[in-house]
Coordinates of C-alpha atoms and ligand atoms in Angstrom, one line a residue:
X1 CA -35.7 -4.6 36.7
X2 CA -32.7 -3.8 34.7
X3 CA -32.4 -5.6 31.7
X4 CA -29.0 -4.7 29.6
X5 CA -28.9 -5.8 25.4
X6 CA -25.4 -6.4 23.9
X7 CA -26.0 -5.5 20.1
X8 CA -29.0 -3.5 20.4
X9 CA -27.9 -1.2 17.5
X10 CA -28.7 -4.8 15.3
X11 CA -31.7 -6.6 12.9
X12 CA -32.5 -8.2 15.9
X13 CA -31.3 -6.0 19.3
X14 CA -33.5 -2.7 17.8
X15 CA -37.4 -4.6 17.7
X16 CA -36.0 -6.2 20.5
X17 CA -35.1 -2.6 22.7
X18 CA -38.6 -1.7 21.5
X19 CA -40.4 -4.3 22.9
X20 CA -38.4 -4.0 26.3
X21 CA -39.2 -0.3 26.2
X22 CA -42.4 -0.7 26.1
X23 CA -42.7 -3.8 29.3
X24 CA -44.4 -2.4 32.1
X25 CA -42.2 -4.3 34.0
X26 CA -38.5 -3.1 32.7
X27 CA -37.5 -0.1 35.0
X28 CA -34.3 0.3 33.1
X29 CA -32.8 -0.4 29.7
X30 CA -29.0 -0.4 28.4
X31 CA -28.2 -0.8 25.2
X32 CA -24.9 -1.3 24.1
X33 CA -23.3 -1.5 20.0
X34 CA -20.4 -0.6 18.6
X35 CA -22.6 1.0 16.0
X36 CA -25.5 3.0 17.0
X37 CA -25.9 2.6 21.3
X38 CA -26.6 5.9 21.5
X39 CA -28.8 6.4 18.9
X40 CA -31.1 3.3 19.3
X41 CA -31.3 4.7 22.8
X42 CA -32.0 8.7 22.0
X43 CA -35.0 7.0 19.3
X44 CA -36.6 5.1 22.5
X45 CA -36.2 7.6 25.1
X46 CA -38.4 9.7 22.9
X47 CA -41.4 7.3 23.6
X48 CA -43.5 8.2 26.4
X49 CA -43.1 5.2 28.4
X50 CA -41.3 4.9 32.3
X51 CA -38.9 3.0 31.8
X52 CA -35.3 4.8 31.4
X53 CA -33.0 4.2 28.9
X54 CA -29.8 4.5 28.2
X55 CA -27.2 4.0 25.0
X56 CA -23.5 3.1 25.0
X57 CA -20.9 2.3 22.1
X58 CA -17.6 2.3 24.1
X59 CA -15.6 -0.2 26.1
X60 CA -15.0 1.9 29.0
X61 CA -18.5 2.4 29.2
X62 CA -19.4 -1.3 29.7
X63 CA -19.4 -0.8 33.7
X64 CA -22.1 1.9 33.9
X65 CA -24.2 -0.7 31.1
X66 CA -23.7 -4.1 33.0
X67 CA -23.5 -3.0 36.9
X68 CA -27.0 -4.2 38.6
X69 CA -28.3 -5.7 35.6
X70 CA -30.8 -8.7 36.6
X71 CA -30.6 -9.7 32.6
X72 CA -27.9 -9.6 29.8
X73 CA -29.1 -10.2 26.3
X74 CA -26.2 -11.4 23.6
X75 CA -27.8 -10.1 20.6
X76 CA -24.2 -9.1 19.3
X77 CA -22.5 -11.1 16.5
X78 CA -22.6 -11.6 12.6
X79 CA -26.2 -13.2 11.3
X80 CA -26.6 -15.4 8.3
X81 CA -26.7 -13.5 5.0
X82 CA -27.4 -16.3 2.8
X83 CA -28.8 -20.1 3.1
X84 CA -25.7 -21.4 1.8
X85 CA -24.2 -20.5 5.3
X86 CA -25.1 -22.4 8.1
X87 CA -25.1 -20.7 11.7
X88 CA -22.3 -23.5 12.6
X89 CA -19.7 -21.3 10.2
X90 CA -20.7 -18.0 12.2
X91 CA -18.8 -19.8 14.6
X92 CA -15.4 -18.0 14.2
X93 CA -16.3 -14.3 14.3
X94 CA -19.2 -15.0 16.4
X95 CA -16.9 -16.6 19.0
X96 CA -14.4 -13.3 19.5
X97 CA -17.5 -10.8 20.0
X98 CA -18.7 -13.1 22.3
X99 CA -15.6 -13.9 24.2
X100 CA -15.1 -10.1 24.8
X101 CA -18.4 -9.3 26.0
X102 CA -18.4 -12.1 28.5
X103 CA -15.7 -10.9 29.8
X104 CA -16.9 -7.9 30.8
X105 CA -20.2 -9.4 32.2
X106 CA -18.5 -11.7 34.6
X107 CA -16.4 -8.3 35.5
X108 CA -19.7 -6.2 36.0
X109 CA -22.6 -8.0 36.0
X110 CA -21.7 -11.7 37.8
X111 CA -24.7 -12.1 39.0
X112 CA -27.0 -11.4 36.1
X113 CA -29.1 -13.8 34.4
X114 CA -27.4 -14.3 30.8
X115 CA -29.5 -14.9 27.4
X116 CA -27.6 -16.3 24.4
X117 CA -29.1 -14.6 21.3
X118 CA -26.5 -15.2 18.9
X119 CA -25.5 -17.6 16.9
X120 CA -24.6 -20.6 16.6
X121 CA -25.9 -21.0 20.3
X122 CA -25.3 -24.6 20.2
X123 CA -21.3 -23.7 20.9
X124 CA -21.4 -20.5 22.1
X125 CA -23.8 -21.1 25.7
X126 CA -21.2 -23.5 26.3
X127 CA -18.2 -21.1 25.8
X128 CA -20.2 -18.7 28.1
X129 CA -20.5 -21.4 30.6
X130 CA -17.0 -22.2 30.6
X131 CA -15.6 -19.0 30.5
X132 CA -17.6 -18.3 33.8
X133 CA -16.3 -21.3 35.0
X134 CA -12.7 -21.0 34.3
X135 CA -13.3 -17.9 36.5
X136 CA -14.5 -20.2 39.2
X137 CA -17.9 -19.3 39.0
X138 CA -20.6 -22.0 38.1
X139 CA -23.2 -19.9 36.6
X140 CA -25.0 -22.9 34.3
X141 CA -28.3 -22.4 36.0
X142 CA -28.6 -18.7 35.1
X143 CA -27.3 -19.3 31.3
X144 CA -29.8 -19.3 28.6
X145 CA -29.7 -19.9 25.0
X146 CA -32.6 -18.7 23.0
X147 CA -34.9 -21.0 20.8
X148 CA -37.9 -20.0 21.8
X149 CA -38.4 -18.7 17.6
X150 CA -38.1 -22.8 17.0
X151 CA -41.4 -23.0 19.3
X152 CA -42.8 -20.0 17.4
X153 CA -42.6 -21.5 14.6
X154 CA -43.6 -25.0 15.5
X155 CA -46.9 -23.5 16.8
X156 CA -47.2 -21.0 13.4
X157 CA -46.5 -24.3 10.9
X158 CA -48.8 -26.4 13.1
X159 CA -51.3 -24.4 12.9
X160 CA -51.4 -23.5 8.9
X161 CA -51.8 -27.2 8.5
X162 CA -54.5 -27.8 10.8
X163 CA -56.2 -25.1 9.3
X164 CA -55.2 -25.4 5.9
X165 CA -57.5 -29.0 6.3
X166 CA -60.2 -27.0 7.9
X167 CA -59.6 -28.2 11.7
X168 CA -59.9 -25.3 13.3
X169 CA -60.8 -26.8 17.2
X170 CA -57.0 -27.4 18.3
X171 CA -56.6 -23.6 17.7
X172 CA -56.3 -22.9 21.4
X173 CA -54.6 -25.9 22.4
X174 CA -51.6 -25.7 19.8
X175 CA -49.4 -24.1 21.9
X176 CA -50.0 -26.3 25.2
X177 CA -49.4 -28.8 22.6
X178 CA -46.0 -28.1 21.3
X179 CA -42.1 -28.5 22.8
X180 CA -39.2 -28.1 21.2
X181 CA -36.1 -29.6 22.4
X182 CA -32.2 -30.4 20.9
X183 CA -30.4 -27.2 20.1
X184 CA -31.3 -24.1 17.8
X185 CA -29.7 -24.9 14.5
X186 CA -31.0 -27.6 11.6
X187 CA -31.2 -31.5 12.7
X188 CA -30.9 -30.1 16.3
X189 CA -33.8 -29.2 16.5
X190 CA -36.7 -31.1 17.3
X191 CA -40.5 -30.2 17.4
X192 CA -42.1 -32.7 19.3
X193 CA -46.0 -32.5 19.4
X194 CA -47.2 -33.9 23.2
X195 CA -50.7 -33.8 22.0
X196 CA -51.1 -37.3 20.1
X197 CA -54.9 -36.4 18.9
X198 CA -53.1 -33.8 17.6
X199 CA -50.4 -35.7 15.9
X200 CA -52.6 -38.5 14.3
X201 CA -54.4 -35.7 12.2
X202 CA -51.1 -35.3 10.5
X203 CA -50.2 -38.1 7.7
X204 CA -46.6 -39.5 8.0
X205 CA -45.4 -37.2 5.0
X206 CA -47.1 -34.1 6.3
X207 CA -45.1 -34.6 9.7
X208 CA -42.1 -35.1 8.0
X209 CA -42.2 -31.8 6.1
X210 CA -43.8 -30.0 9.7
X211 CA -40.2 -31.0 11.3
X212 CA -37.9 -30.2 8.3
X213 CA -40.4 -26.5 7.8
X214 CA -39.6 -26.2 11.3
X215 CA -35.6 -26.9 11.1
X216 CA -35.3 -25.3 8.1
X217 CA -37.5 -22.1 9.2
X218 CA -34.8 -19.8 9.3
X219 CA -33.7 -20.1 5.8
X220 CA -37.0 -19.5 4.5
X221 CA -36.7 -16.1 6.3
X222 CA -33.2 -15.6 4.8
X223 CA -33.8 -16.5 1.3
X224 CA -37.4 -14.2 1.2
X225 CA -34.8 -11.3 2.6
X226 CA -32.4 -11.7 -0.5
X227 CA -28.6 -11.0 1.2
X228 CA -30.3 -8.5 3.8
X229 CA -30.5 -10.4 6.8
X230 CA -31.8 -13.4 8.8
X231 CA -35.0 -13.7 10.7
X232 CA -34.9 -10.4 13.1
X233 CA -38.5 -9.5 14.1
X234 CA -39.7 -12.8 14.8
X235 CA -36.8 -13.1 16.8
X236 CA -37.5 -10.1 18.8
X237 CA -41.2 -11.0 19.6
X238 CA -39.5 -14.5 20.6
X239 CA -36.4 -13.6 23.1
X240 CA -39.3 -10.7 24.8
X241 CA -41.3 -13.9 25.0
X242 CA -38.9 -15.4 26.9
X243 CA -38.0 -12.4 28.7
X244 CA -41.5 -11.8 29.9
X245 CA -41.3 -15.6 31.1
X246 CA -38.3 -15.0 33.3
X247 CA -39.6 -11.1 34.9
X248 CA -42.9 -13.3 35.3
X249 CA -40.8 -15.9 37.5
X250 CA -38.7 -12.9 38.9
X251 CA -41.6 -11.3 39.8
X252 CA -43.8 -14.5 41.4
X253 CA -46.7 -13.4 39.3
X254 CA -46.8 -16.8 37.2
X255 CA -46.0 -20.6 38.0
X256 CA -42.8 -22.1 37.5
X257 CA -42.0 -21.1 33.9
X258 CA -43.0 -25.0 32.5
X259 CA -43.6 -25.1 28.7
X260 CA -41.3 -22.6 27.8
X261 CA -37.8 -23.9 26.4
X262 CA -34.4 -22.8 26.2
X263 CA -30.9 -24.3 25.3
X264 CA -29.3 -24.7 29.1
X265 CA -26.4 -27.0 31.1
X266 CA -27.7 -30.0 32.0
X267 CA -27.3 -30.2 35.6
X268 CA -27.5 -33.8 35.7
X269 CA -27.8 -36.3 33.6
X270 CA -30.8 -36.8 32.2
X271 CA -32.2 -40.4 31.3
X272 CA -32.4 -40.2 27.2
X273 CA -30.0 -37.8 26.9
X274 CA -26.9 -39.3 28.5
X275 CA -24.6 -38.1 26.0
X276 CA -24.8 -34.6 26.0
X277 CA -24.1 -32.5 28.2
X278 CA -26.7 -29.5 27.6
X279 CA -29.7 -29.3 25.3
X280 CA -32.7 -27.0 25.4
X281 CA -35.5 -28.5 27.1
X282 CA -38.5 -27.3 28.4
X283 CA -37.8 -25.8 31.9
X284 CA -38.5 -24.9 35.2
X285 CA -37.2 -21.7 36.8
X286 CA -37.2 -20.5 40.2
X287 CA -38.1 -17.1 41.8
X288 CA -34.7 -16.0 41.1
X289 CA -34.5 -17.0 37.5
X290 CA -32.2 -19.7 37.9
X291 CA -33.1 -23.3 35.8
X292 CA -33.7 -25.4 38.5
X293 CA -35.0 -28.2 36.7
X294 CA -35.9 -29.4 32.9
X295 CA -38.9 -31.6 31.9
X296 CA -37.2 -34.8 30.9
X297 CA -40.4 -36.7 31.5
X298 CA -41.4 -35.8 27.4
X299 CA -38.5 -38.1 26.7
X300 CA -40.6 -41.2 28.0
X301 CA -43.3 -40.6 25.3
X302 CA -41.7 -40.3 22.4
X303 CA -42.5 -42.8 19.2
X304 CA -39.8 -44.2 17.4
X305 CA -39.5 -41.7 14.9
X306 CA -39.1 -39.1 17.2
X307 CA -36.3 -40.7 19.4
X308 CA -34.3 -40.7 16.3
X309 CA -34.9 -37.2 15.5
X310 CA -33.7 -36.9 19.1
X311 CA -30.7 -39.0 18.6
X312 CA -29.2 -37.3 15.6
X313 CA -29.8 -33.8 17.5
X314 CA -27.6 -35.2 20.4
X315 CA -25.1 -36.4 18.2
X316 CA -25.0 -32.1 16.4
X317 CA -25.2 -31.0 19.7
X318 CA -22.6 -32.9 21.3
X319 CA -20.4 -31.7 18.2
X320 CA -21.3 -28.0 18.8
X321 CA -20.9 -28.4 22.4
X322 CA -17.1 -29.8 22.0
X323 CA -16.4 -27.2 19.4
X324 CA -17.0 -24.8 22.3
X325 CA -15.6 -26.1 24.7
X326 CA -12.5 -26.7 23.2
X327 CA -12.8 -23.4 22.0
X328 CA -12.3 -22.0 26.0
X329 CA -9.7 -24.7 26.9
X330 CA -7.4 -23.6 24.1
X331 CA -7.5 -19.5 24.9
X332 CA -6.2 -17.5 28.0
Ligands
NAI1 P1 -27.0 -7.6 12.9 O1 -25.7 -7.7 12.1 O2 -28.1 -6.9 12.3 O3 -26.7 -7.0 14.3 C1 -25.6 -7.4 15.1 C2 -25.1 -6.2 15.9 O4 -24.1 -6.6 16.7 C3 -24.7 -5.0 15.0 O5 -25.4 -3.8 15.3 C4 -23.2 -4.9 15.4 O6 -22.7 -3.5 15.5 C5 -23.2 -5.5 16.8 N1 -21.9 -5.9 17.3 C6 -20.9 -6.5 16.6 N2 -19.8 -6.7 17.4 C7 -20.1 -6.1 18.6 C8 -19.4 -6.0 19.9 N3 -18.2 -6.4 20.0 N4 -20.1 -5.4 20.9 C9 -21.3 -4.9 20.7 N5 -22.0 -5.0 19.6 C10 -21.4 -5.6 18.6 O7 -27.4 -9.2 13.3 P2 -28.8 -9.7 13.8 O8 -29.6 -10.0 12.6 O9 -29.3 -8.7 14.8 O10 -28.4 -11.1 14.5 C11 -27.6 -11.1 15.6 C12 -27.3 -12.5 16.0 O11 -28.4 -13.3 16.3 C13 -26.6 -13.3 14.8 O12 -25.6 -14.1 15.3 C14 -27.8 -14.2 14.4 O13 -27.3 -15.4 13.7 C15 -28.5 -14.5 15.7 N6 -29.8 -15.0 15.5 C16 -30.3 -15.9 16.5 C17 -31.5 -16.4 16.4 C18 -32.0 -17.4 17.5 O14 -33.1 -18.0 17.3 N7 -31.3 -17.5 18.6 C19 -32.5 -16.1 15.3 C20 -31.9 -15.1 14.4 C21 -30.6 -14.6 14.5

């Protein structure tokens, strides 16, 4: 397996190339930045582990990076420095880094599956998507925007209030228990928990404050780092989460990927979510890491207050999505 990260000289893209490095099952690691390529890449290949690695920081080098990559991780773009700015106004510069590095993947690595690590996903999957498309190439199924740190969370914040009342039985079920669907930035975001024992130990006010903890979860990261950063380990242990899912699916050594969530096209419609045309769902992938199916049954047992959780994310989502799409239609 040859797994390439854009922006691995970054908060995020170094834990991240560490934790790559040291999968058993990554054969081959590239990691491209305009700042530091080489010398994430010369720290790594220092560690006694198989898998090869290899640093770039150049354009022309891109080709040698991409070519027979089976995964491309976006971890390249501007983070949030401060609360005050939301990951919708990273939009902008986000956008152009983007733009160029997609460019090159659908010139060297068409084929690879594609993870969306930077923000604000919610717009930029969609520009991925359409910029693939524009090229004639439907790639939707093999396009995945990272929100696994949203589940992370969920289960984390869960927990601490389970135990902070002294249940401590649920503690293996918490994560079997938890999905989180919309899209990966404030009111998108919805935790939704399946287990309704679960739920009913939670007052109305104490759920409340687990869903705005859980949308709100990055600033709390930002804020405690002061105008140095947003959440960047966490969100390395969660995009080699869903990494391990997809080699795991690649590989055939696990089922069909259910439970684990990601922002993704919506094939077809999907009854709840007419509206909108992608959302991140829980999913099913096939052997060759393509989304071949999302688990819209959840929709059918949701309580009132958490359809409209749901119905404000798809009206954010539907926002970001346009903003992205009109994004592509207006450049060349
Ligand atoms: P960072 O600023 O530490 O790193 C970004 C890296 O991208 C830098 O090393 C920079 O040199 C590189 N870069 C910039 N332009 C490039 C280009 N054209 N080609 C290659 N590399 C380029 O930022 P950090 O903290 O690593 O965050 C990266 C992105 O991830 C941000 O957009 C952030 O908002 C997003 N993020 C996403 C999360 C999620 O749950 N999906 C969670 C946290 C952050």
């Amino acid at each position: 397996m040859k797994v390439s990260v854009l922006g691995a000289g970054g908060g995020i893209g170094q834990p991240l190339s560490l934790l790559l490095k040291l999968n058993e099952s990554v054969d081959e690691l590239s990691l491209y930045d305009i700042y530091g390529g080489y010398g994430v890449a010369s720290d790594l290949s220092h560690i006694d582990r198989r898998c090869k690695v290899q640093g770039y920081e150049k354009e022309e080098e891109m080709e040698e990076c991409l070519e027979n990559s089976d995964i491309v991780i976006i971890c390249a773009g501007i983070g949030r420095s401060s609360s005050d700015i939301s990951r919708d106004e990273l939009f902008n510069k986000n956008c152009l880094i983007i733009r160029k590095l997609v460019n090159k993947i659908i010139e060297f690595s068409e084929n690879s599956i594609v993870l969306v690590i930077s923000n604000p996903v919610n717009s930029l999957v969609p520009i991925v998507c359409e910029m693939f498309k524009k090229r004639g190439i439907d790639k939707r199924n093999k396009i995945y925007g990272i929100t696994t740190l949203d589940l992370i969370r969920s289960e984390v914040f869960l927990r601490e209030i389970l135990n902070g009342k002294g249940i401590y039985e649920y503690d293996n079920a918490i994560q079997e228990s938890i999905r989180v669907i919309g899209g990966h930035s404030k009111e998108s975001i919805v935790p939704i928990i399946l287990n309704r024992e679960i739920k009913s130990k939670l007052s109305a006010i104490e759920y409340e404050r687990f869903v705005k903890r859980v949308q709100n979860g990055g600033d709390e990261v930002v804020e405690a780092k002061n105008g140095r950063g947003s959440a960047t380990l966490s969100m390395a242990f969660a995009g080699h989460r869903f990494v391990c899912c997809l080699l795991a699916r690649l590989s055939g050594t696990s089922g069909d990927g259910a439970g684990e969530s990601a922002y993704v096209g919506l094939a077809q419609p999907v009854p709840g979510l007419l509206h909108v045309e992608y959302f991140s769902m829980p999913l099913e992938i096939n052997a060759r890491g393509e989304c071949v199916g999302v688990d819209s049954g959840l929709l059918r047992t949701l309580d009132a207050t958490e359809r409209r959780l749901v119905e404000t994310a798809v009206s954010r989502v539907r926002q970001n999505v346009a903003q992205g799409q009109n994004y592509v239609s207006g450049t060349h």
